[in-house]
Short mmCIF file of C-alpha atoms and ligand atoms in Angstrom, two decimals:
data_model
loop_
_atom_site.label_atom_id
_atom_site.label_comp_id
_atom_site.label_asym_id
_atom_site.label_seq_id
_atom_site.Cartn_x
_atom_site.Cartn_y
_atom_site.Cartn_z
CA UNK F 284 211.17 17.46 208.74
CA UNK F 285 211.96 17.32 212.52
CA UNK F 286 209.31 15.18 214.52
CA UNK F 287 209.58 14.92 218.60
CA UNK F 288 207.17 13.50 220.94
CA UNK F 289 206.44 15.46 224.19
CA UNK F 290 202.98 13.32 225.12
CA UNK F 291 202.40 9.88 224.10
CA UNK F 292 199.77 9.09 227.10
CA UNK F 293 196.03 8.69 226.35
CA UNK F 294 193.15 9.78 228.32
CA UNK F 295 194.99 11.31 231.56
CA UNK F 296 198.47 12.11 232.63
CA UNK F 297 199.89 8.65 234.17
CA UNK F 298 203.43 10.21 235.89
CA UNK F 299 205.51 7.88 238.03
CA UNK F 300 208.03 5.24 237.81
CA UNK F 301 206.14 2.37 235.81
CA UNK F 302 205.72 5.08 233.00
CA UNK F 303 209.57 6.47 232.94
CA UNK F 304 210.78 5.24 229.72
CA UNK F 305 207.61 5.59 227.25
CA UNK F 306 206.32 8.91 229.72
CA UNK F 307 202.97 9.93 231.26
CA UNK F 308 202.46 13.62 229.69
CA UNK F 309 198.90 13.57 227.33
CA UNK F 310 199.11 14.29 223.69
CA UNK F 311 201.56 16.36 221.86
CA UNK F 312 204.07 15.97 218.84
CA UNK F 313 206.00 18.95 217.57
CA UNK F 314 207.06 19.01 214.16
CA UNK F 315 209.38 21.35 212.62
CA UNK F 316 209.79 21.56 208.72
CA UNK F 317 213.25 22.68 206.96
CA UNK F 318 211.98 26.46 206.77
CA UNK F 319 211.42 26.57 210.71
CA UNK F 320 208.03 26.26 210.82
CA UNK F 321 206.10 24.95 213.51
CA UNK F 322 203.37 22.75 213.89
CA UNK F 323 202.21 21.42 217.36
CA UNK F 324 199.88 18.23 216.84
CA UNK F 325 197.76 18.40 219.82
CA UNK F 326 198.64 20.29 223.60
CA UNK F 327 198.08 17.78 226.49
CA UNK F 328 199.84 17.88 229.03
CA UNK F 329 203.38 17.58 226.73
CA UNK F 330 202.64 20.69 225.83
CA UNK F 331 203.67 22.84 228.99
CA UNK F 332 207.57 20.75 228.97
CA UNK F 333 207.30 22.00 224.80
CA UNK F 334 206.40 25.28 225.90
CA UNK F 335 209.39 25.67 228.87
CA UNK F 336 211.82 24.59 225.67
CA UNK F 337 210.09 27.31 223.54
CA UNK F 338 210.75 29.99 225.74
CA UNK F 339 214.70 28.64 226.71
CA UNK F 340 215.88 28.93 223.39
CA UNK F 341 214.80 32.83 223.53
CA UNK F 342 213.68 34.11 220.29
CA UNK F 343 212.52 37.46 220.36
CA UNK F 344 208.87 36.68 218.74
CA UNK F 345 207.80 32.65 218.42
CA UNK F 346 204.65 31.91 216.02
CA UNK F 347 203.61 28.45 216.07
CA UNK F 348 200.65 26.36 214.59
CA UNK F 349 198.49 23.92 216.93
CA UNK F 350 196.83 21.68 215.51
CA UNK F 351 193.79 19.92 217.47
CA UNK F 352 192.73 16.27 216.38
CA UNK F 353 189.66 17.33 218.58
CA UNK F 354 188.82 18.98 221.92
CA UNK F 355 189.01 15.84 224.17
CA UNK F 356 190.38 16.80 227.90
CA UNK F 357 193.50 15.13 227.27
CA UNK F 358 194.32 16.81 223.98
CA UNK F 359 193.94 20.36 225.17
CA UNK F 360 194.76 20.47 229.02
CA UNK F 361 198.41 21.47 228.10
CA UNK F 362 197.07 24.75 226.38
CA UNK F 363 196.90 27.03 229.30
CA UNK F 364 200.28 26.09 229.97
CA UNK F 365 201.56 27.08 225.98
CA UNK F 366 203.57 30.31 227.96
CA UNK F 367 204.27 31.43 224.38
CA UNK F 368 200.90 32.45 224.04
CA UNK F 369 201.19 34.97 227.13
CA UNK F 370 204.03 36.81 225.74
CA UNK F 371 202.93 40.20 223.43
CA UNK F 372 204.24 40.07 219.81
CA UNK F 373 204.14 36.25 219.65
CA UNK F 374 201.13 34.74 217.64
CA UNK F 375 199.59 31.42 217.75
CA UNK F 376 197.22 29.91 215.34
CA UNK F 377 195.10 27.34 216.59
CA UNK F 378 193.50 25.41 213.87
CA UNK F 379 190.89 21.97 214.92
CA UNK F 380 187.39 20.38 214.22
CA UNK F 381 184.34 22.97 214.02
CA UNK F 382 182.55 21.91 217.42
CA UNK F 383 179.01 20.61 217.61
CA UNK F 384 177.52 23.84 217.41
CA UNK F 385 180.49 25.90 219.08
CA UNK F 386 183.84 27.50 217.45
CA UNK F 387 186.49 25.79 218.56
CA UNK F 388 187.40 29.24 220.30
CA UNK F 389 184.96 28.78 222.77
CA UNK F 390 185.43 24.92 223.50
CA UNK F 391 188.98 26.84 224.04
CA UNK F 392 187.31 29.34 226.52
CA UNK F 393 185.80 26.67 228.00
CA UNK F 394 188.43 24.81 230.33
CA UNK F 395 189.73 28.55 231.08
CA UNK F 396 186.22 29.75 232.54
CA UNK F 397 187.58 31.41 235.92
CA UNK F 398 185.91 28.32 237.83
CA UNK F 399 188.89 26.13 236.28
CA UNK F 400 191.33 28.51 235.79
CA UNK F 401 192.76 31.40 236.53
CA UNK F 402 193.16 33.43 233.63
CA UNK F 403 190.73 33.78 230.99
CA UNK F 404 191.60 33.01 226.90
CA UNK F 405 190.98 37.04 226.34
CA UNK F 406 193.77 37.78 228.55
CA UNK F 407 196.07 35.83 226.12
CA UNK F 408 198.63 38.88 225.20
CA UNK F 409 199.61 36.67 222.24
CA UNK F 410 197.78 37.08 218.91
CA UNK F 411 195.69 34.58 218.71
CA UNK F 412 193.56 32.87 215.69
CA UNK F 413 191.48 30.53 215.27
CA UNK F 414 190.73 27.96 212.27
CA UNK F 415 187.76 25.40 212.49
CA UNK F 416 188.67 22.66 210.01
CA UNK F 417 186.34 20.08 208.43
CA UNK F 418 187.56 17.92 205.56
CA UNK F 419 190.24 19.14 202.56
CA UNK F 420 193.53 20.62 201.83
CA UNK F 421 194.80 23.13 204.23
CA UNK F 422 198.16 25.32 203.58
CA UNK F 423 199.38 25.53 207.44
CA UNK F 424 203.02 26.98 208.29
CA UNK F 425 204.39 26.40 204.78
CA UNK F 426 202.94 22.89 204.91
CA UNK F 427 200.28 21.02 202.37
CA UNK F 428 198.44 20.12 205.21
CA UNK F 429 195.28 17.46 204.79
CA UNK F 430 192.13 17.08 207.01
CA UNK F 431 190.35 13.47 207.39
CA UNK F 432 187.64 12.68 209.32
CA UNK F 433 188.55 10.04 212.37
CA UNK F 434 186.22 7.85 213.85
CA UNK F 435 185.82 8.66 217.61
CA UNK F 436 183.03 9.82 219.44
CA UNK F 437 183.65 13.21 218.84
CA UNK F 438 184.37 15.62 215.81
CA UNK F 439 187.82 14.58 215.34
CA UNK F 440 190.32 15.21 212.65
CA UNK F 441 193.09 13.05 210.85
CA UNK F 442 196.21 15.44 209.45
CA UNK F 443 198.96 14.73 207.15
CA UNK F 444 201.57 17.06 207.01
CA UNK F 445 203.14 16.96 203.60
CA UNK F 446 206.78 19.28 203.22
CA UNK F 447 210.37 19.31 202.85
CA UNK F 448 209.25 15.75 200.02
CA UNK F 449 208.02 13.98 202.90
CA UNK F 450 204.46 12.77 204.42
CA UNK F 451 203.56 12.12 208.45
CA UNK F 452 200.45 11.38 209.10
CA UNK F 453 198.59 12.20 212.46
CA UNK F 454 195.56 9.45 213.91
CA UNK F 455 194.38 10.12 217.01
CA UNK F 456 191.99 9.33 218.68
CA UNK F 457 190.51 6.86 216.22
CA UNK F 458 188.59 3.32 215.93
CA UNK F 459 188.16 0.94 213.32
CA UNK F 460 185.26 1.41 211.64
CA UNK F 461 184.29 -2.24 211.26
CA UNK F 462 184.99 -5.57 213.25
CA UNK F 463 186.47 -7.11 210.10
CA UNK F 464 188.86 -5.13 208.30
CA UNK F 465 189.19 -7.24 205.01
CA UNK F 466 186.31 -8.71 202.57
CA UNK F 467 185.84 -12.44 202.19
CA UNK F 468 185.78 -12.41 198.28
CA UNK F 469 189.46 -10.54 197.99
CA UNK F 470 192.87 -10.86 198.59
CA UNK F 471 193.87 -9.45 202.49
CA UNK F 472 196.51 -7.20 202.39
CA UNK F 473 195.60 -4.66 199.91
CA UNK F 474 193.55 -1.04 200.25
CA UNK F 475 191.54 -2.37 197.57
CA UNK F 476 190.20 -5.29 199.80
CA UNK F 477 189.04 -3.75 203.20
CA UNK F 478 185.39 -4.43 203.75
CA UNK F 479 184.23 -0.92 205.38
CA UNK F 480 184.43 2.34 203.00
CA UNK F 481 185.47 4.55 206.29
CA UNK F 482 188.55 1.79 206.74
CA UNK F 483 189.74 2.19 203.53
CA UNK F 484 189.14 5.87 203.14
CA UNK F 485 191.64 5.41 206.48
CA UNK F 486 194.05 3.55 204.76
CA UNK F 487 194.50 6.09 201.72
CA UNK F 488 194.60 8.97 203.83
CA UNK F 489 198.20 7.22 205.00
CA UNK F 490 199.22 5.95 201.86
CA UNK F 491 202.71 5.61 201.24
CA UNK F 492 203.63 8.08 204.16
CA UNK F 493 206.72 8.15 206.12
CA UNK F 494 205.74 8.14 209.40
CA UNK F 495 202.20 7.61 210.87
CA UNK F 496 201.58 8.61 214.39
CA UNK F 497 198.42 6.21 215.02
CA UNK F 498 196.39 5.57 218.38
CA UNK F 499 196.81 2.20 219.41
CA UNK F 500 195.45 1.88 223.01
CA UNK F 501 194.14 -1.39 223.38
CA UNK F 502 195.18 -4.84 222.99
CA UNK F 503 193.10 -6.92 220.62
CA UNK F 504 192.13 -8.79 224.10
CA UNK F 505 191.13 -5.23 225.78
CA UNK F 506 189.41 -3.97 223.25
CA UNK F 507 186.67 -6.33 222.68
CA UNK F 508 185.32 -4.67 225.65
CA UNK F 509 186.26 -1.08 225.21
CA UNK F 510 184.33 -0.96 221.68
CA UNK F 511 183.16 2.58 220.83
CA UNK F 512 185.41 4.56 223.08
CA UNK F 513 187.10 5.64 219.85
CA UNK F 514 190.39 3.59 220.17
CA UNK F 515 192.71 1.18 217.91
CA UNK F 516 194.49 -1.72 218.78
CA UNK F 517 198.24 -2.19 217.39
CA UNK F 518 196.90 -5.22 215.15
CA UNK F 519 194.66 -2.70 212.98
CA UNK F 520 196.92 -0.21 213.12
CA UNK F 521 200.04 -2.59 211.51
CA UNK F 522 197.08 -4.59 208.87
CA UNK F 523 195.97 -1.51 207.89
CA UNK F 524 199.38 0.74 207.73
CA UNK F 525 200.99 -2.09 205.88
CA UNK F 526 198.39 -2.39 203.08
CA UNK F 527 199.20 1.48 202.62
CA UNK F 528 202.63 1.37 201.98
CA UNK F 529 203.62 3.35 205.10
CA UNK F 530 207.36 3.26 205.75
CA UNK F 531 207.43 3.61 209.87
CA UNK F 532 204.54 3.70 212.17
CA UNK F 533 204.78 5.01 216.09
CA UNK F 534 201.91 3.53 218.20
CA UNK F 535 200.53 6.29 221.05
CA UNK F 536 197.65 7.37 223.12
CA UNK F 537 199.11 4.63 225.48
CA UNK F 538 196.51 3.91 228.22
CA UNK F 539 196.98 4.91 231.55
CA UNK F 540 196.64 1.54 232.45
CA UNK F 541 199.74 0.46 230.68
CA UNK F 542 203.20 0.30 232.34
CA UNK F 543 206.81 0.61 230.62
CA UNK F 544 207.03 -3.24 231.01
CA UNK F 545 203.04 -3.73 229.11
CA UNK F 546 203.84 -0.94 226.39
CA UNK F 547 207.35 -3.01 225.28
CA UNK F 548 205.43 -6.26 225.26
CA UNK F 549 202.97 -4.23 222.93
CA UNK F 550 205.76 -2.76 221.04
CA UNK F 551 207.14 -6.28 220.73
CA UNK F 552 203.75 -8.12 219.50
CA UNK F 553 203.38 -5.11 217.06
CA UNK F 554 206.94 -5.75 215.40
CA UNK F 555 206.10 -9.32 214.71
CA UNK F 556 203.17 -8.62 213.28
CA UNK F 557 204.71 -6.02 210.98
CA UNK F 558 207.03 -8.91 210.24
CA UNK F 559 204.10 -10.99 209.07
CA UNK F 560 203.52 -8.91 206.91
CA UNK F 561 206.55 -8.37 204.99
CA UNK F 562 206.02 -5.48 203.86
CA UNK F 563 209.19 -3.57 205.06
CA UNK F 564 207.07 -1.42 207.33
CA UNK F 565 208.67 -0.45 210.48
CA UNK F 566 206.89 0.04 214.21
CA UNK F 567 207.71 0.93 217.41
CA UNK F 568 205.57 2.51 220.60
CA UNK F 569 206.32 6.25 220.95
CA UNK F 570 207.63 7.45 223.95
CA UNK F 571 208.58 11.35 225.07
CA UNK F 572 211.53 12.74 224.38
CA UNK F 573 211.70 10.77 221.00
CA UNK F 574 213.34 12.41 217.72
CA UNK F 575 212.56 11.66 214.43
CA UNK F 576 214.62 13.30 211.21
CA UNK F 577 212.37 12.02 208.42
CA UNK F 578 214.24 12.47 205.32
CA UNK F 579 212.81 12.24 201.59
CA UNK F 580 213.14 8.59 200.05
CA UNK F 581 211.67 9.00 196.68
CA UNK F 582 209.65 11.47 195.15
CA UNK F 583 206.29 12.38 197.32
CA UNK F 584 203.36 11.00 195.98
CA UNK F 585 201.18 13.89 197.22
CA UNK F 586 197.72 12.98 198.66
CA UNK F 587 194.67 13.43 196.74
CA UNK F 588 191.10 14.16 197.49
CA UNK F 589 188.19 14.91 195.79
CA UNK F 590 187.05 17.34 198.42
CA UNK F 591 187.92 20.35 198.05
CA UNK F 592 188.27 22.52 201.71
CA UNK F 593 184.31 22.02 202.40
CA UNK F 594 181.91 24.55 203.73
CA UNK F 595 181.54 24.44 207.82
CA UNK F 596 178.17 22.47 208.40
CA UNK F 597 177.79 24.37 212.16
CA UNK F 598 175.79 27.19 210.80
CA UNK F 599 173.37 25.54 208.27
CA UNK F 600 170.15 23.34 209.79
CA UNK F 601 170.05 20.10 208.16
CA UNK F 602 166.75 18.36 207.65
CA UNK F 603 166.79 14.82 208.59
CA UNK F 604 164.65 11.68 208.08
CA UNK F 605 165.21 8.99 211.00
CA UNK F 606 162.98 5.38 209.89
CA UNK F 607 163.51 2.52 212.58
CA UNK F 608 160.42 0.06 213.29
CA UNK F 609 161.70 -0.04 217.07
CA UNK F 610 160.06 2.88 219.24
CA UNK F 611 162.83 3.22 221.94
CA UNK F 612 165.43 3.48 219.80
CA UNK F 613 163.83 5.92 217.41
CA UNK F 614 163.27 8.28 220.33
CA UNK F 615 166.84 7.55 221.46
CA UNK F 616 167.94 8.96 217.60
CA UNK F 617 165.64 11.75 217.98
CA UNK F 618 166.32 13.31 221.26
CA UNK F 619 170.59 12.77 220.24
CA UNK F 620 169.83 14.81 216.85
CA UNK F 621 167.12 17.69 218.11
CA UNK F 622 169.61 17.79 220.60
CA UNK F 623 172.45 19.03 217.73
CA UNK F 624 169.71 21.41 216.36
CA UNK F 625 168.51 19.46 213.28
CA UNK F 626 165.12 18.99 212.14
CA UNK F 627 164.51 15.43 212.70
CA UNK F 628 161.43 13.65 211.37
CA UNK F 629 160.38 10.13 211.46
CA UNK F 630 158.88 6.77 209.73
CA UNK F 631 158.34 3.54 211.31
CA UNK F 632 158.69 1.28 208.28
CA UNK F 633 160.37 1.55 204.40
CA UNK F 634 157.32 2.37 202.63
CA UNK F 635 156.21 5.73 204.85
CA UNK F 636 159.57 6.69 204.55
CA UNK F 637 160.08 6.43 200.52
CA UNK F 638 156.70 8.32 200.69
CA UNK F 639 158.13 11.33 203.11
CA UNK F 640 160.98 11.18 200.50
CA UNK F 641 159.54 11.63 197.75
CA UNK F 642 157.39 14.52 199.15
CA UNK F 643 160.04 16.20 200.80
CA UNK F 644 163.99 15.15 200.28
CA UNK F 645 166.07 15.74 203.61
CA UNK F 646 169.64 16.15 203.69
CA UNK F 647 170.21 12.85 205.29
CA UNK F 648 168.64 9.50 206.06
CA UNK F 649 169.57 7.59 209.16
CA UNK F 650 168.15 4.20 208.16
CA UNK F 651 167.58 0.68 209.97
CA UNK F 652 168.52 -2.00 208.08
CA UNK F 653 166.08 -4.84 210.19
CA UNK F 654 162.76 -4.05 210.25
CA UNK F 655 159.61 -5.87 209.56
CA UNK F 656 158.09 -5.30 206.03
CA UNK F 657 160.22 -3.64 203.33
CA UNK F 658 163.77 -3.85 205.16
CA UNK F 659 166.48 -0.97 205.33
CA UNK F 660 168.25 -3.15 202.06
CA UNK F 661 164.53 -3.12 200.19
CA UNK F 662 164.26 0.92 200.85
CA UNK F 663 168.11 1.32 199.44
CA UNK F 664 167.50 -0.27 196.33
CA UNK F 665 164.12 1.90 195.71
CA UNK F 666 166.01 4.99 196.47
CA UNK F 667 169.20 4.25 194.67
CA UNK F 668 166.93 3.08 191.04
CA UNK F 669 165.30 6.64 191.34
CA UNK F 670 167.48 9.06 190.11
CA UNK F 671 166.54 12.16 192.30
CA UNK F 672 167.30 9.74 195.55
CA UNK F 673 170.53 8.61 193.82
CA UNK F 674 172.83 10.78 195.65
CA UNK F 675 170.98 10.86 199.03
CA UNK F 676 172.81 10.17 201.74
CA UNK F 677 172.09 7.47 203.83
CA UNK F 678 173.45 6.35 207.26
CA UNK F 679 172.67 2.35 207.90
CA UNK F 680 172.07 1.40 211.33
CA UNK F 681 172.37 -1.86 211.75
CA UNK F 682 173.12 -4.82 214.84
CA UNK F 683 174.79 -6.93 211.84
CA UNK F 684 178.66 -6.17 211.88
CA UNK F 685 179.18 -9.16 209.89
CA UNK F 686 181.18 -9.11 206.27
CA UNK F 687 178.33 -9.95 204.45
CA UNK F 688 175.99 -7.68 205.56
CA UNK F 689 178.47 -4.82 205.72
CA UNK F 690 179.30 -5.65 202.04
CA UNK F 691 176.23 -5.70 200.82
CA UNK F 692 175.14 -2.21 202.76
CA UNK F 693 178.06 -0.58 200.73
CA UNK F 694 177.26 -2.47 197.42
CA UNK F 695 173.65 -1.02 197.98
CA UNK F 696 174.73 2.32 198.20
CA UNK F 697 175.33 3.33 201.88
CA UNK F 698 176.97 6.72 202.52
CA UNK F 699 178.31 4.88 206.45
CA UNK F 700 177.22 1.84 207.83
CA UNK F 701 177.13 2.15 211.17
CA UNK F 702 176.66 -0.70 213.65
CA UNK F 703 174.95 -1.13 216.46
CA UNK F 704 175.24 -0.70 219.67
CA UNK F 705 176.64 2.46 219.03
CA UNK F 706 176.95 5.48 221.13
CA UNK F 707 175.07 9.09 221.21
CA UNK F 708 178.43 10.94 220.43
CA UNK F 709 179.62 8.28 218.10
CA UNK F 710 176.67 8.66 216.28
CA UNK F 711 175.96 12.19 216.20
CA UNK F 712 179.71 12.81 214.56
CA UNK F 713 179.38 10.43 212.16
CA UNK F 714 176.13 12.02 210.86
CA UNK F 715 178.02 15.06 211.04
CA UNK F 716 180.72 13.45 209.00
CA UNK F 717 177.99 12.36 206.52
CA UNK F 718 176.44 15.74 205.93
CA UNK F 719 179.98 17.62 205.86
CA UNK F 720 181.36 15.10 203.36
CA UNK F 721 178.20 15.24 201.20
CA UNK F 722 177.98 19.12 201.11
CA UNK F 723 180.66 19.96 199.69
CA UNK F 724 179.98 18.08 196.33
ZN1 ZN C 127 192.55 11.10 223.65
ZN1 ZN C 128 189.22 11.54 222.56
#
């Protein structure tokens, strides 16, 4: 398997001389497995230098695969520019997150509306498809290809490719889920020790990969203010990639921010880290033009999951219960979930809410964990003792990010503990997360 980087920038193209060596184009990795396949991880602004090398080497009919992690601007501002997909007889299937409430064709359509652009996605004289993707096992281009769930505030999608007996592993855009990675009562270092259930369902997705292609944005420093804009740092990205076994890791999404000179330091505090660790994992900070030959080292330990490919959650209305004793933020819920066409109803405190339950079970409860009264822990443990609330699932909103409390929202049965303050988007797709994940069993 053939991997090369033609975008390694985050958020908007950064061109110049401070951005020479590690490169300014947006989001886009091309991967090529040993039967010629094609799969194109994102198509930001890489994707038009990708394209020009498409159409030099001159095959008479190109099909290739893109694959959106999600719709963000600088993941798909390349695609206009794909010039395979405006030759006849080529085809191009575009495969990516099912939108909030629109295909992914027309979130496509979108950016080429005549008011940005000149030619419209109909015009395309390529065959085009399109896939819209929620979690499970996908066979794309020849490739086992699996779907994840990333935490970013937007629908956006994890993939490991799996082919040719080896694994890379695609993550971006994507933030920890919790402040603290490990739990106090184990061991760090191990899968079996991170505190947050969405961390360590993180971890397994890369387990024992060859190469993970992670977003690492921020410094540690940066991102204690840049919390919820969906991003890493290099420090979770190494703690957690080293607990998984992962052979190499290539930090990218670098911010537009960050010159060569900052991106080497990065690439240098990353390495020392890895170190640390001892765990023989290897890191270094992307940059275009880079080519990776990953070649088989022992025998692929496939990924597993118990999902199978999951029915798309766009189409159905889910009924939702939202109980929080605090009246602006309630609304705030309400208003960001009417708004994504579900049918939201409400409690103020634990016991009207195990009563609205048990009259009427929604598909989801978004639950507070602090309020006066019975508490969001006290309605848990009623639900979870009854066994037709056993399997609800139930999003905890919560101001405590500490280990303890997180630990003990999992131990009490949480489907996602999410913690405040949070934002509308980040929200909204991890509720979408919740119902797509709990649908499907
Ligand atoms: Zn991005
Ligand atoms: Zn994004």
């Amino acid at each position: 398997m053939k991997v090369r980087f033609w975008g390694t920038r985050g958020s908007i193209a950064t061109p110049g001389p401070e951005t020479v060596h590690f490169g300014g184009n947006t989001s886009c990795v091309e991967v090529t497995t040993a039967s010629g396949n094609r799969l194109i991880l994102d198509c930001g602004t890489g994707a038009r230098a990708l394209a020009v090398e498409l159409t030099a080497q001159g095959k008479k009919a190109s099909n290739s695969n893109i694959l959106f992690g999600h719709t963000h601007w600088d993941h798909i501002q390349g695609f206009p520019f794909f010039s395979p997909a405006f030759v006849k007889g080529n085809s191009v299937a575009i495969y990516g997150p099912e939108g909030s409430r629109v295909p992914l064709r027309d979130v496509l359509a979108g950016q080429m509306e005549f008011t940005y652009f000149p030619v419209d996605l109909n015009e395309l004289p390529a065959t085009i498809t399109y896939h819209d993707l929620t979690e499970g096992i996908h066979t794309i281009g020849g490739a086992r290809v699996a779907t994840q769930f990333l935490n970013h505030p937007a629908m956006t999608v994890g993939y490991r490719i799996e082919a040719d007996g080896v694994a890379m592993v695609y993550l971006v855009d994507h933030e920890p889920f919790s402040d603290e990675l490990w739990r106090a009562d184990a061991e760090p270092g191990h899968i079996e020790s991170i505190l947050h259930d969405g961390d360590r369902r993180h971890a397994k997705f890369m387990a024992g990969a060859d190469l993970v292609i992670h977003d690492a944005q921020y410094t540690p420093e940066e991102y204690l203010s840049k919390k919820t804009w969906g991003h890493s740092t290099y420090e979770y990205v190494v703690q957690i990639a080293a607990a998984a076994g992962v052979r190499r890791v290539a930090l990218t999404h670098h911010d537009p921010g960050h010159d060569d000179q900052f991106i080497a330091n990065i690439e240098r505090s990353a390495r020392s880290l890895a170190l640390q660790h001892a765990t023989g994992l290897d890191v270094f900070c992307a940059y275009e033009g880079c080519e990776l030959v990953l070649e088989p080292r022992a025998a692929l330990r496939a990924f597993v999951t118990e999902a199978v490919v999951q029915a798309p959650v766009a189409q159905r209305r889910f009924r939702i219960l939202v109980v929080d004793d605090q009246p602006d933020t309630l609304t705030m819920i309400v208003r960001a979930l009417e708004a994504e066409e579900y049918d939201v109803s409400t409690a103020t405190n634990g016991p009207d809410a195990l009563r609205l339950i048990d009259g009427d079970l929604p598909d989801l409860l978004v639950l507070d964990y602090k309020m006066t009264g019975m508490d969001g822990m006290a309605v848990m443990n009623a639900l979870r003792a009854e066994p037709a609330t056993q399997q609800l699932p139930v999003l905890m909103l919560t101001a405590m990010n500490d280990e303890p409390s997180t630990r003990a929202g999992f131990e009490a049965g949480v489907t996602d503990y999410v913690t405040k303050p949070f934002s509308i988007p980040q929200l909204t797709s991890r509720v979408r997360a919740c119902l797509a994940r709990t649908q499907s069993t």
